[in-house]
Short mmCIF file of C-alpha atoms and ligand atoms in Angstrom, two decimals:
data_model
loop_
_atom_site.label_atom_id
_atom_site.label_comp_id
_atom_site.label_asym_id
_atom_site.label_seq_id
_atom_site.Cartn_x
_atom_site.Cartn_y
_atom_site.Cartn_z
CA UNK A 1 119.11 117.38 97.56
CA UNK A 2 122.86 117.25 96.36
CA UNK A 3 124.27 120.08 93.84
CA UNK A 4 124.69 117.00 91.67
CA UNK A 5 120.64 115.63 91.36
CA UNK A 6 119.53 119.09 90.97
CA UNK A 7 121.97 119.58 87.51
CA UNK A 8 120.89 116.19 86.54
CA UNK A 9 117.40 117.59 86.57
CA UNK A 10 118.05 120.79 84.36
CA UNK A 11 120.00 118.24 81.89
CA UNK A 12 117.35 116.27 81.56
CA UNK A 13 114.68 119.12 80.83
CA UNK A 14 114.11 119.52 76.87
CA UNK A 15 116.40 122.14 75.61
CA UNK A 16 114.04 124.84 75.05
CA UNK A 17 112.79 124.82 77.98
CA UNK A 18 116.13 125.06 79.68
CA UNK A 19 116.56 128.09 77.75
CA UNK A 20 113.04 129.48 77.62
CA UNK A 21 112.50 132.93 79.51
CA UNK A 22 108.88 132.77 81.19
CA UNK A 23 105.76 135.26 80.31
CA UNK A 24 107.45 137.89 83.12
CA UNK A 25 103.11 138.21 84.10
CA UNK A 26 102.33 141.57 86.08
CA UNK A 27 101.54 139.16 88.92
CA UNK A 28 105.50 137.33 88.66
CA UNK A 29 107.04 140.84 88.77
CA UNK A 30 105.15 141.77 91.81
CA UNK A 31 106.03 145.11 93.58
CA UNK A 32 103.72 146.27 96.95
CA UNK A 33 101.22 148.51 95.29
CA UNK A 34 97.72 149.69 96.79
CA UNK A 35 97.02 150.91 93.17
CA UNK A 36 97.59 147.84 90.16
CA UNK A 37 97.73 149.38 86.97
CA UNK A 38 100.31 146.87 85.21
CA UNK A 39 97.61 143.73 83.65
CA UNK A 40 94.79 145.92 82.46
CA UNK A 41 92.35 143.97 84.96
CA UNK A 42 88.78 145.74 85.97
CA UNK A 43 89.63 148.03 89.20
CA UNK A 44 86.38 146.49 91.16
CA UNK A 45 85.61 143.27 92.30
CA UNK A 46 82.15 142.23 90.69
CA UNK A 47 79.90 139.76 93.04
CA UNK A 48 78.67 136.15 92.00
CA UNK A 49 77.16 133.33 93.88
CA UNK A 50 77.82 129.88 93.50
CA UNK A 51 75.19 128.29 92.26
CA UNK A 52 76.76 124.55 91.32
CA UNK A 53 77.62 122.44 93.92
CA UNK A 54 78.35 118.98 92.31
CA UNK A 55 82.21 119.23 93.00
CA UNK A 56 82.12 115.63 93.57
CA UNK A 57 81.37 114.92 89.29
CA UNK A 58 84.44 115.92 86.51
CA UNK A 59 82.65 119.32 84.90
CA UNK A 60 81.31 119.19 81.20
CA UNK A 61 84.47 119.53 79.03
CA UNK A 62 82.62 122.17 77.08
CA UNK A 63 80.01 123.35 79.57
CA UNK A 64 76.84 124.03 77.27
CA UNK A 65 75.34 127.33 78.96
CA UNK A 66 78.68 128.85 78.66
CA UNK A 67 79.22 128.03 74.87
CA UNK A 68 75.78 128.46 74.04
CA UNK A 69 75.62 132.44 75.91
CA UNK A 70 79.01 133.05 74.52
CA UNK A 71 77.87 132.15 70.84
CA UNK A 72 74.40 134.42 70.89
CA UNK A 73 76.45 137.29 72.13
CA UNK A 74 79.25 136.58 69.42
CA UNK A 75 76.35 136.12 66.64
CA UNK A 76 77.53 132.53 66.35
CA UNK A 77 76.40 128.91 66.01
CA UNK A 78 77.19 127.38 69.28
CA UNK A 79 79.87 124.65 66.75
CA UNK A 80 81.81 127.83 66.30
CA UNK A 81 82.66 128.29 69.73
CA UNK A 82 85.45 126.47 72.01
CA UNK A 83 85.87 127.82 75.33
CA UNK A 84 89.23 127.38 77.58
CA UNK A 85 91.75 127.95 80.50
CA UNK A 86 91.62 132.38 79.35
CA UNK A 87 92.57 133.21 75.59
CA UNK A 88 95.99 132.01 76.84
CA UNK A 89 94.83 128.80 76.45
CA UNK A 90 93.25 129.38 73.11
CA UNK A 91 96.81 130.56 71.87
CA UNK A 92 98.39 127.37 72.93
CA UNK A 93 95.78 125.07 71.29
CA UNK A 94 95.96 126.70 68.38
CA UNK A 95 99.66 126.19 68.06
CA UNK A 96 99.44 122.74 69.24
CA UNK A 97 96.88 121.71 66.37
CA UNK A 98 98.73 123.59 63.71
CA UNK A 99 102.50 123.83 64.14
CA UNK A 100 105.10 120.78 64.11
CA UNK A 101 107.63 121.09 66.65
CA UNK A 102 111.45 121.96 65.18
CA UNK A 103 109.56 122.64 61.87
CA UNK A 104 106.87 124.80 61.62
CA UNK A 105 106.66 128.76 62.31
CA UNK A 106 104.34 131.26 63.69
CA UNK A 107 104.79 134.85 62.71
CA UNK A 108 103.49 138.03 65.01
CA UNK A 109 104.11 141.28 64.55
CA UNK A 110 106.16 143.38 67.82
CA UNK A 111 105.75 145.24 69.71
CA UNK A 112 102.39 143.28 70.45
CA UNK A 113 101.19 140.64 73.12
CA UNK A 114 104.43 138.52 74.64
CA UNK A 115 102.35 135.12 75.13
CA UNK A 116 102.77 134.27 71.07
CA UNK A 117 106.29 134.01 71.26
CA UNK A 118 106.14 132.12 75.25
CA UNK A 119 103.63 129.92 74.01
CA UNK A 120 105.69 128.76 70.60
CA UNK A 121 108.95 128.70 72.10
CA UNK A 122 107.44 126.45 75.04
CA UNK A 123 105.93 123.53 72.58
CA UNK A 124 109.54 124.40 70.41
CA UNK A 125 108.25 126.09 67.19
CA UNK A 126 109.99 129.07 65.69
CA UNK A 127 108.07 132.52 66.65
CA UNK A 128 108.63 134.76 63.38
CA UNK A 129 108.83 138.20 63.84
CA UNK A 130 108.10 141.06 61.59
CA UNK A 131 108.43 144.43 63.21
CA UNK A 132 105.31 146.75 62.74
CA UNK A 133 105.65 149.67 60.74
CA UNK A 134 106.49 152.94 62.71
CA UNK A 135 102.89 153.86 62.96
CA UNK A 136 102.17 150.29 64.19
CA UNK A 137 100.62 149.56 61.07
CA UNK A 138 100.98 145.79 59.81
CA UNK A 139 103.85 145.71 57.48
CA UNK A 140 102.18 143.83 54.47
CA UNK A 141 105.21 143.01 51.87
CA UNK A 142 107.42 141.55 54.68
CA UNK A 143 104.60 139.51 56.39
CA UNK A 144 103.44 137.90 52.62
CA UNK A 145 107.28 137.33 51.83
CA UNK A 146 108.18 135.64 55.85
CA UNK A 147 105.19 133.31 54.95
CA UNK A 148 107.45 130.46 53.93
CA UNK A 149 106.81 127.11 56.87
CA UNK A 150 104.19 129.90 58.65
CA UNK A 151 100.98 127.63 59.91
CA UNK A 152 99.82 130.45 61.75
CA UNK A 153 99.52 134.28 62.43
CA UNK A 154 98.88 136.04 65.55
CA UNK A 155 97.41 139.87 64.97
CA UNK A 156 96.18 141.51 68.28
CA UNK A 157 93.80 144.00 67.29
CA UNK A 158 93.19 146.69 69.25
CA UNK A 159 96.93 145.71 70.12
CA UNK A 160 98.28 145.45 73.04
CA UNK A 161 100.60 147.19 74.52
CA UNK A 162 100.09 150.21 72.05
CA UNK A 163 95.87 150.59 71.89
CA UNK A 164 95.65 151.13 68.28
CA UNK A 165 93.39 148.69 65.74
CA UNK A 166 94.53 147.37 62.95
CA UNK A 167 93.11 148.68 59.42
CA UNK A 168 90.57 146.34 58.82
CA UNK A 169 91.89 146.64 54.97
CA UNK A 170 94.39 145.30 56.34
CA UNK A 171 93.59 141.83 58.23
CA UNK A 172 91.87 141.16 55.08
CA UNK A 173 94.75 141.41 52.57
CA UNK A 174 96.59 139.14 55.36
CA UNK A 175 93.64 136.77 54.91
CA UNK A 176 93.64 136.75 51.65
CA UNK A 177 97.40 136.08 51.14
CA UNK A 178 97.61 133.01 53.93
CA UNK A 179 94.51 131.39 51.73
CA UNK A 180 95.32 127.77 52.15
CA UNK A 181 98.51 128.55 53.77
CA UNK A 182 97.99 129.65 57.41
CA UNK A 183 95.84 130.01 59.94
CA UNK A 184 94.99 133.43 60.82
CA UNK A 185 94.14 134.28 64.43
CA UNK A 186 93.03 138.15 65.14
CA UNK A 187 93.34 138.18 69.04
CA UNK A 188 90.49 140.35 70.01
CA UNK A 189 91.01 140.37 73.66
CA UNK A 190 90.06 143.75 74.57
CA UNK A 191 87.41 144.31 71.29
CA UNK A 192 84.68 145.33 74.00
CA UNK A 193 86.01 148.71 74.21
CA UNK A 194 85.22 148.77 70.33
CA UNK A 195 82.81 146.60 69.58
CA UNK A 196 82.03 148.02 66.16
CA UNK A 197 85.94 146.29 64.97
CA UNK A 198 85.30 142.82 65.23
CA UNK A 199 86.14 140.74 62.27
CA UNK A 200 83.66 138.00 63.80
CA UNK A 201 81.56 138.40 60.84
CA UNK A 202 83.93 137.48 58.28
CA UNK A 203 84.46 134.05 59.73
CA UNK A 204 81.77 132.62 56.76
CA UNK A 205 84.48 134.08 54.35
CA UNK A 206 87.60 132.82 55.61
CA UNK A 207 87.77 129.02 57.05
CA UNK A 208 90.96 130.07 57.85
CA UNK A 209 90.09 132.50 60.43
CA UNK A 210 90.20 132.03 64.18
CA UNK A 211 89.70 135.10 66.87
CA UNK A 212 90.42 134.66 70.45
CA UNK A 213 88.49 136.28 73.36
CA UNK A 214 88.59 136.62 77.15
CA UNK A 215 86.38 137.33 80.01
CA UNK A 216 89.66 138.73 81.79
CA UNK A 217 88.93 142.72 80.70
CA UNK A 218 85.46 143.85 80.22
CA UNK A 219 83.91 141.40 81.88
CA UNK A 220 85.45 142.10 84.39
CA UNK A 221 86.81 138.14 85.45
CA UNK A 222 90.43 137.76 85.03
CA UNK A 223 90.67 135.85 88.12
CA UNK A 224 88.26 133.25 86.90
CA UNK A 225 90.57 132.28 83.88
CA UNK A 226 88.04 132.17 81.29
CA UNK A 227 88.21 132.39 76.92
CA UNK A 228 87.36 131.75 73.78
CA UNK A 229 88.18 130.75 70.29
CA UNK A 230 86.10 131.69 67.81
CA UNK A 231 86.04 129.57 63.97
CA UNK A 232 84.50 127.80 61.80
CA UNK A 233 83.50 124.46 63.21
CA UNK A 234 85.94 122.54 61.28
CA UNK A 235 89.01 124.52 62.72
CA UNK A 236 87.18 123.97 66.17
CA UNK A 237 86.86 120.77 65.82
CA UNK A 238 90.27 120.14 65.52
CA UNK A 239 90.92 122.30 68.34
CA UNK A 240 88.70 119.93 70.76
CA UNK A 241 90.86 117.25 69.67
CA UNK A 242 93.83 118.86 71.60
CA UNK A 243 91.82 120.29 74.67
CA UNK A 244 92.60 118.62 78.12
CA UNK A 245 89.45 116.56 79.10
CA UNK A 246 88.47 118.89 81.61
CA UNK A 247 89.71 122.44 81.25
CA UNK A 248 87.11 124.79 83.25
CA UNK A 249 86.12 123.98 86.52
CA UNK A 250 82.88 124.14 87.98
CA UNK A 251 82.30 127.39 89.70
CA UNK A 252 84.50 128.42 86.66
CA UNK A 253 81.82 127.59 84.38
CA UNK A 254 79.09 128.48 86.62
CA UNK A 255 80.44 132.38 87.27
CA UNK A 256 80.94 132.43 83.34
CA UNK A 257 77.18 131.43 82.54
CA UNK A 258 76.11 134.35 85.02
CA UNK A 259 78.47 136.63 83.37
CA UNK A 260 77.47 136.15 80.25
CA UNK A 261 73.34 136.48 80.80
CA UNK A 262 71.93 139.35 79.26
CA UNK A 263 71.58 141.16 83.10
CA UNK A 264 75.59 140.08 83.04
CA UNK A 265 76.10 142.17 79.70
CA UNK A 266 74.32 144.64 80.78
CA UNK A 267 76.64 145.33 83.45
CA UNK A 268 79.47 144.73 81.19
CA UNK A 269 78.53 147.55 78.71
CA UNK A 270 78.46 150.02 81.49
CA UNK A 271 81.84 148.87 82.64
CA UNK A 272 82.95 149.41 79.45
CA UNK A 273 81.01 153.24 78.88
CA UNK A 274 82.27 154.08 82.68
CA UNK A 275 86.22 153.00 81.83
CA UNK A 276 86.18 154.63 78.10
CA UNK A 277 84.85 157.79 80.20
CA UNK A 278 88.13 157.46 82.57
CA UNK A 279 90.64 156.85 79.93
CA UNK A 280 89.28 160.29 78.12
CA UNK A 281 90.11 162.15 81.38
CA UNK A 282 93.34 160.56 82.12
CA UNK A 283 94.22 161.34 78.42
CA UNK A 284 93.16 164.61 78.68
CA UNK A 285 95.37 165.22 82.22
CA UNK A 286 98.59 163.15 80.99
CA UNK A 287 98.65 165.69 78.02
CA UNK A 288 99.36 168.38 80.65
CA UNK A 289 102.15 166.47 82.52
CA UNK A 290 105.83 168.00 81.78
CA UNK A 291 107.35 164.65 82.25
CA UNK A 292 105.17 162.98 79.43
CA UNK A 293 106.11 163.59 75.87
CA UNK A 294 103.33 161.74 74.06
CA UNK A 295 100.35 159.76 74.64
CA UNK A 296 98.56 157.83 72.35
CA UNK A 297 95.10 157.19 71.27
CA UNK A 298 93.70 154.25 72.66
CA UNK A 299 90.50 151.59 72.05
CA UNK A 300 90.91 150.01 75.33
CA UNK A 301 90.99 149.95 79.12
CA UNK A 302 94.83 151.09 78.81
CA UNK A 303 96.90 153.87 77.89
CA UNK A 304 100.32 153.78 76.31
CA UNK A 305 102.47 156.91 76.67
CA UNK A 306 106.30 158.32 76.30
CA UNK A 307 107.87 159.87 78.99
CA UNK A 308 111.17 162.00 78.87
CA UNK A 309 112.45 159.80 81.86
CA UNK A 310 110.35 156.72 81.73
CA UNK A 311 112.70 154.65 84.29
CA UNK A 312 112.67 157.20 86.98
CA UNK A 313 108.66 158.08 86.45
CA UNK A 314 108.46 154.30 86.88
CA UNK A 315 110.25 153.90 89.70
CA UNK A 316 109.10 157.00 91.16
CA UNK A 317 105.24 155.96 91.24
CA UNK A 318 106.26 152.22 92.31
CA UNK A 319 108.08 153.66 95.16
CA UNK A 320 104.51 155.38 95.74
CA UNK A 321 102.53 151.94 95.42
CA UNK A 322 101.43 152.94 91.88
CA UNK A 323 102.16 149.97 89.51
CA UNK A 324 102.77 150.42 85.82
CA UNK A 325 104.14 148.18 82.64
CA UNK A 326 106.99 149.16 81.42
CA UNK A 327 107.32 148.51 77.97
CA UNK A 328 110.65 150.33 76.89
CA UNK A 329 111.72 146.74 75.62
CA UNK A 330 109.57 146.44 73.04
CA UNK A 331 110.84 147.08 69.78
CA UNK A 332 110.02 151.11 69.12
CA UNK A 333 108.45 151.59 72.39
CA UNK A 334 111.91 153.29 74.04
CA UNK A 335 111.00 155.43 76.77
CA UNK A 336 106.99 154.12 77.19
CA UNK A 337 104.97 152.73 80.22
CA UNK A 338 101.48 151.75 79.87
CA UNK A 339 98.97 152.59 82.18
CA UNK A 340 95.54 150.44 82.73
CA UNK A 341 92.64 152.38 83.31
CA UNK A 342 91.48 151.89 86.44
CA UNK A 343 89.09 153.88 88.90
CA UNK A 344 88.77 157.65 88.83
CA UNK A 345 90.65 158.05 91.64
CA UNK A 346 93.38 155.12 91.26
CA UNK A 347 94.16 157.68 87.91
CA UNK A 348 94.16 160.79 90.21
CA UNK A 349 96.95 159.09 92.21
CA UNK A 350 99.12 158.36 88.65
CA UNK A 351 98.46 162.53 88.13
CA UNK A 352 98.95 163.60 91.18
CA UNK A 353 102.35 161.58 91.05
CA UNK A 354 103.49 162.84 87.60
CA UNK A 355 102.36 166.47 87.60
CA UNK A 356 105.78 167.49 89.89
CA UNK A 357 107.93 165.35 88.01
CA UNK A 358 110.24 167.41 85.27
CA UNK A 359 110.07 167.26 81.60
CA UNK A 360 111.88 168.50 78.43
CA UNK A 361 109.41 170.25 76.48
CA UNK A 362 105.51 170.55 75.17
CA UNK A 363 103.54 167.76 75.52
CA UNK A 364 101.21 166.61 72.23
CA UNK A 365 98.37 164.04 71.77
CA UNK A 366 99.18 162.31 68.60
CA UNK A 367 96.97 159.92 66.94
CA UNK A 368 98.83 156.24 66.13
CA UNK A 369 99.27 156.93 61.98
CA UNK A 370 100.92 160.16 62.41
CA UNK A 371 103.02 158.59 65.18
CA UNK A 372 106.46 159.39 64.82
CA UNK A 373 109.16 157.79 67.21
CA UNK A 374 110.84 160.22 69.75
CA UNK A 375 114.66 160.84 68.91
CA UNK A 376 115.25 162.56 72.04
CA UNK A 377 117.42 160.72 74.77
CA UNK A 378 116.09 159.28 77.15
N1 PMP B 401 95.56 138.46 74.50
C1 PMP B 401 95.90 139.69 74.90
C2 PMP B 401 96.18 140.73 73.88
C3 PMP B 401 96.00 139.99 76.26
O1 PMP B 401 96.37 141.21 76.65
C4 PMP B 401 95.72 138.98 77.21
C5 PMP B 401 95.79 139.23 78.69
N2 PMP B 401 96.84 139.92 79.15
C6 PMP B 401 95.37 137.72 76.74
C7 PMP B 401 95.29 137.49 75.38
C8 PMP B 401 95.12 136.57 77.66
O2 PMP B 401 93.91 136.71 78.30
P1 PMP B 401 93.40 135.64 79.35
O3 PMP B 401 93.39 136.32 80.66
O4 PMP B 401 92.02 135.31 78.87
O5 PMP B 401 94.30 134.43 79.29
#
């Protein structure tokens, strides 16, 4: 192809897109690890069987053992339920029923998850940003007074990349303000690790309220591509209106069904006891590294710290096949990587790697509200 047809191409692509940077996923930065702590995946490879073998039909657009399992573990009516391509899907659909290109907003709250902004900028609607307090708490005032053309509001809760929840005090004063406003959408991706914080139950008091969900973390499945949106069946309903016709495939749905029997829970709550054990320890053993300055409390299978070098501690356990996320572009995060819990002895290796490496002082454990940013360089 000529220099000439391949310019006529980008020209012809819709503006944002020319301009749009991608979701840079753990798996597009790649890197030649043996140990993958960068996407806060499950270390081990659980085993399923196939059990459906009609490949030859379209699958059920909304396969009905899937919605129904998901909604008795959720304490839902199956209507409340619409399950999709991972809660990256559920993020998109929810922008694509609620925002109108070139004039509506959404408004999230960095440093937090990056596929809000992706997924708005993508279907061209404004991503509105207002920067969480300094110790990550939601900054009320300036959320209620960026509400103006705001359809809908992304909160991840226990955040990512940082760990922390959000007051619950809190998601409801943002509920209450966006009454009849905006849509509200807690992203509870990694809530297994606290069970006990999910604002599921308040979905009879706000029809404004939508959480998103995933089988990609404690369950163990991110390879399957599997999530949910959780609503009232009116906001659902207008969700299945924007759905492709056939978004999970059939071993898809058929792995997700097995996953989510009550033997398949089971297995999920020890995953969940077994990691939360792991993260304590690897805590515990960061706290005594020279090279790490803080490390914060965390509610999920991943561990956000500060290091007095972060590049070079980085680079130095990539160049040993240990892969991190590096988060020092976040806004406040300067100087942090964040580590997924994975087995016992994938977090040995991280130790064993960072004990040798220099620091500049005591290490502490702080707890996310007394968190107070570093001011020493980098
Ligand atoms: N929300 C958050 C906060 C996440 O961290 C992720 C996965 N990285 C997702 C949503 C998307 O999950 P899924 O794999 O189900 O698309």
């Amino acid at each position: 192809m000529s220099d000439k047809s391949n310019l006529s191409v980008q020209a012809l692509a819709r503006k944002n897109v020319r301009e749009l940077t991608p979701y840079q996923s753990a798996r597009r930065l790649g890197g030649n690890g043996d140990v993958w702590l960068n996407a806060n995946e499950y270390p081990l490879a659980p085993q399923f069987e196939l059990t459906a073998q009609t490949f030859n039909r379209y699958p059920e657009c909304q396969p009905k053992l899937v919605v129904e399992r998901y909604a008795a573990y959720a304490g839902l009516d199956a209507s409340q339920v619409i399950v999709s391509r991972g809660a990256d899907e559920g993020i998109e659909l929810l922008i694509r029923a609620f925002c109108e290109p070139g004039k509506d907003a959404i408004l999230y709250c960095p440093p937090t998850y990056g596929m809000y902004s992706v997924s708005a900028e993508t279907i061209g609607v404004e991503g509105r940003t207002v920067e969480a307090n300094e110790d990550w708490s939601l900054n009320l005032p300036a959320i209620e007074a960026a509400l103006d053309g705001v359809k809908l509001v992304y909160i991840c809760s226990p955040n990512n990349p940082t760990g922390n929840l959000i007051n619950p005090d809190d998601l409801r004063a943002v509920l209450e303000f966006t009454r009849g406003k905006a849509v509200v959408a807690i992203d509870e991706a990694y809530i297994e690790f606290c069970p006990q914080a999910s604002v599921v139950g308040w979905l009879q008091e706000y029809p404004h309220l939508a959480v998103l969900r995933t089988l990609s973390k404690a369950f163990a499945l991110a390879g399957l591509r599997c999530g949910f949106t959780l609503a009232n069946s009116e906001l659902i309903e207008l969700l299945m209106k924007v759905i492709a016709p056939y978004p999970l495939a059939t071993p898809v749905a058929d792995i997700a069904a097995q996953a989510l029997s009550d033997q398949g829970l089971a297995v999920m709550r020890e995953r969940v006891a077994e990691i939360s054990d792991t993260r304590a320890w690897l805590i515990e053993q960061l706290n005594q590294c020279d090279c790490v300055e803080q490390v914060f409390t965390s509610e999920t299978n991943y561990v956000l710290a500060r290091y007095t070098a972060s590049s070079q501690v980085f680079k130095t356990l990539w160049d040993q096949g240990i892969i991190l996320r590096d988060q020092n572009k976040q806004p406040g995060l300067s100087g942090c990587l964040r580590i997924t819990v994975g087995t016992r002895a994938e977090c040995q290796r991280v130790i064993d790697a960072l004990r040798p490496l220099p620091g500049a002082g005591q290490t502490t454990v702080t707890t996310n509200n007394e968190f107070a940013p570093s001011k020493e360089p980098m």
